[in-house]
Short mmCIF file of C-alpha atoms in Angstrom, two decimals:
data_model
loop_
_atom_site.label_atom_id
_atom_site.label_comp_id
_atom_site.label_asym_id
_atom_site.label_seq_id
_atom_site.Cartn_x
_atom_site.Cartn_y
_atom_site.Cartn_z
CA MET A 1 14.55 -23.08 -15.03
CA SER A 2 12.83 -19.24 -13.95
CA GLU A 3 14.93 -17.50 -11.84
CA LEU A 4 13.52 -17.62 -8.08
CA TYR A 5 13.45 -15.76 -5.72
CA ARG A 6 14.05 -16.57 -1.85
CA ALA A 7 10.68 -14.68 0.00
CA GLU A 8 11.18 -13.85 3.48
CA ILE A 9 8.50 -12.59 5.82
CA ILE A 10 9.82 -11.58 9.19
CA SER A 11 6.79 -10.64 11.52
CA ASN A 12 5.33 -10.50 15.39
CA GLN A 13 3.75 -13.95 16.09
CA SER A 14 0.55 -12.65 16.49
CA VAL A 15 -0.11 -12.16 12.64
CA GLN A 16 1.24 -15.75 11.15
CA GLU A 17 -1.54 -17.46 10.99
CA ASP A 18 -3.39 -14.93 9.22
CA ILE A 19 0.22 -14.33 6.52
CA VAL A 20 -0.07 -18.14 5.99
CA GLU A 21 -3.82 -18.54 4.78
CA ARG A 22 -3.19 -15.71 3.40
CA LEU A 23 -0.38 -17.25 1.52
CA GLU A 24 -1.91 -20.96 0.51
CA LYS A 25 -5.19 -19.24 -0.01
CA GLU A 26 -3.37 -17.31 -2.66
CA LEU A 27 -0.85 -19.44 -4.22
CA PRO A 28 -2.54 -23.16 -3.02
CA SER A 29 0.88 -24.87 -3.98
CA ILE A 30 3.17 -22.99 -2.17
CA GLN A 31 6.06 -24.02 -0.27
CA TYR A 32 7.70 -22.75 2.73
CA THR A 33 9.49 -23.42 6.15
CA VAL A 34 8.24 -21.34 9.22
CA ILE A 35 11.51 -20.47 11.92
CA PRO A 36 8.66 -19.80 14.68
CA GLU A 37 10.08 -18.44 17.66
CA ILE A 38 12.54 -15.65 16.56
CA HIS A 39 14.48 -12.77 18.86
CA GLY A 40 15.60 -10.21 17.58
CA ARG A 41 15.45 -6.63 17.63
CA GLY A 42 13.56 -3.80 15.41
CA VAL A 43 13.10 -0.79 14.41
CA ARG A 44 10.69 -0.47 17.52
CA THR A 45 10.93 -2.78 19.93
CA LYS A 46 13.30 -6.10 20.88
CA LYS A 47 10.74 -9.66 20.45
CA LEU A 48 13.02 -11.75 23.10
CA GLY A 49 10.69 -14.30 24.05
CA ASP A 50 11.42 -13.20 28.20
CA THR A 51 9.10 -11.27 30.42
CA ILE A 52 10.25 -7.94 30.15
CA TRP A 53 9.72 -8.09 26.26
CA PRO A 54 7.38 -10.71 25.63
CA GLU A 55 6.62 -10.97 21.81
CA MET A 56 8.05 -13.41 19.68
CA ASN A 57 8.90 -12.89 15.61
CA PHE A 58 8.49 -15.82 13.11
CA VAL A 59 10.48 -16.37 9.88
CA LEU A 60 8.99 -18.20 6.71
CA PHE A 61 10.77 -18.06 4.26
CA ALA A 62 10.06 -20.00 1.01
CA TYR A 63 11.50 -19.88 -2.86
CA VAL A 64 9.29 -19.03 -5.45
CA GLU A 65 9.06 -17.68 -8.94
CA GLU A 66 8.60 -14.04 -9.89
CA GLU A 67 5.16 -14.35 -10.96
CA ALA A 68 4.65 -15.67 -7.23
CA ALA A 69 7.29 -13.22 -6.04
CA ARG A 70 4.59 -10.54 -6.71
CA LYS A 71 2.13 -12.20 -4.92
CA ILE A 72 3.50 -12.29 -1.93
CA LYS A 73 4.39 -8.97 -1.88
CA GLU A 74 0.88 -8.30 -2.72
CA VAL A 75 -0.01 -10.49 -0.25
CA ILE A 76 2.27 -8.91 3.06
CA GLU A 77 0.66 -5.06 1.66
CA ALA A 78 -2.62 -7.01 2.53
CA VAL A 79 -1.77 -8.11 5.55
CA LYS A 80 0.51 -4.80 7.21
CA GLN A 81 -2.99 -2.01 5.87
CA ARG A 82 -5.05 -4.55 8.15
CA PHE A 83 -2.28 -4.50 11.75
CA PRO A 84 -0.35 -1.78 10.56
CA ASN A 85 1.29 -1.72 14.15
CA GLU A 86 2.41 -5.22 13.65
CA GLY A 87 6.24 -5.42 12.80
CA ILE A 88 6.16 -7.07 8.68
CA SER A 89 8.84 -7.30 7.24
CA LEU A 90 9.12 -8.70 3.85
CA PHE A 91 12.93 -9.20 2.09
CA PHE A 92 13.29 -11.49 -1.90
CA THR A 93 17.24 -12.49 -3.02
CA LYS A 94 17.64 -13.91 -6.05
CA ALA A 95 18.24 -17.76 -5.12
CA VAL A 96 20.75 -19.92 -7.91
CA GLU A 97 20.75 -23.59 -7.85
CA LEU A 98 23.63 -25.30 -8.53
#
């Protein structure tokens, strides 16, 4: 079995649909989990889902092989270009299946 990576996307909810649609288009067999309402503080603003800081983030993670990880990176780079003012972060970690 080849090496697996955990891809973790943390982003403003406003671009969630765009990210998911693009991932499913580029990687039709991708399996992922979405945590839809995440509160936190990023570089620019807080996302707390309240009256003062009404926006929220979401998290999407998937366990993928290296080729799929590279495609995910391309997708996120394209979304960042389209929405340069939205907070969109992508992280990869090596995953170990025991």
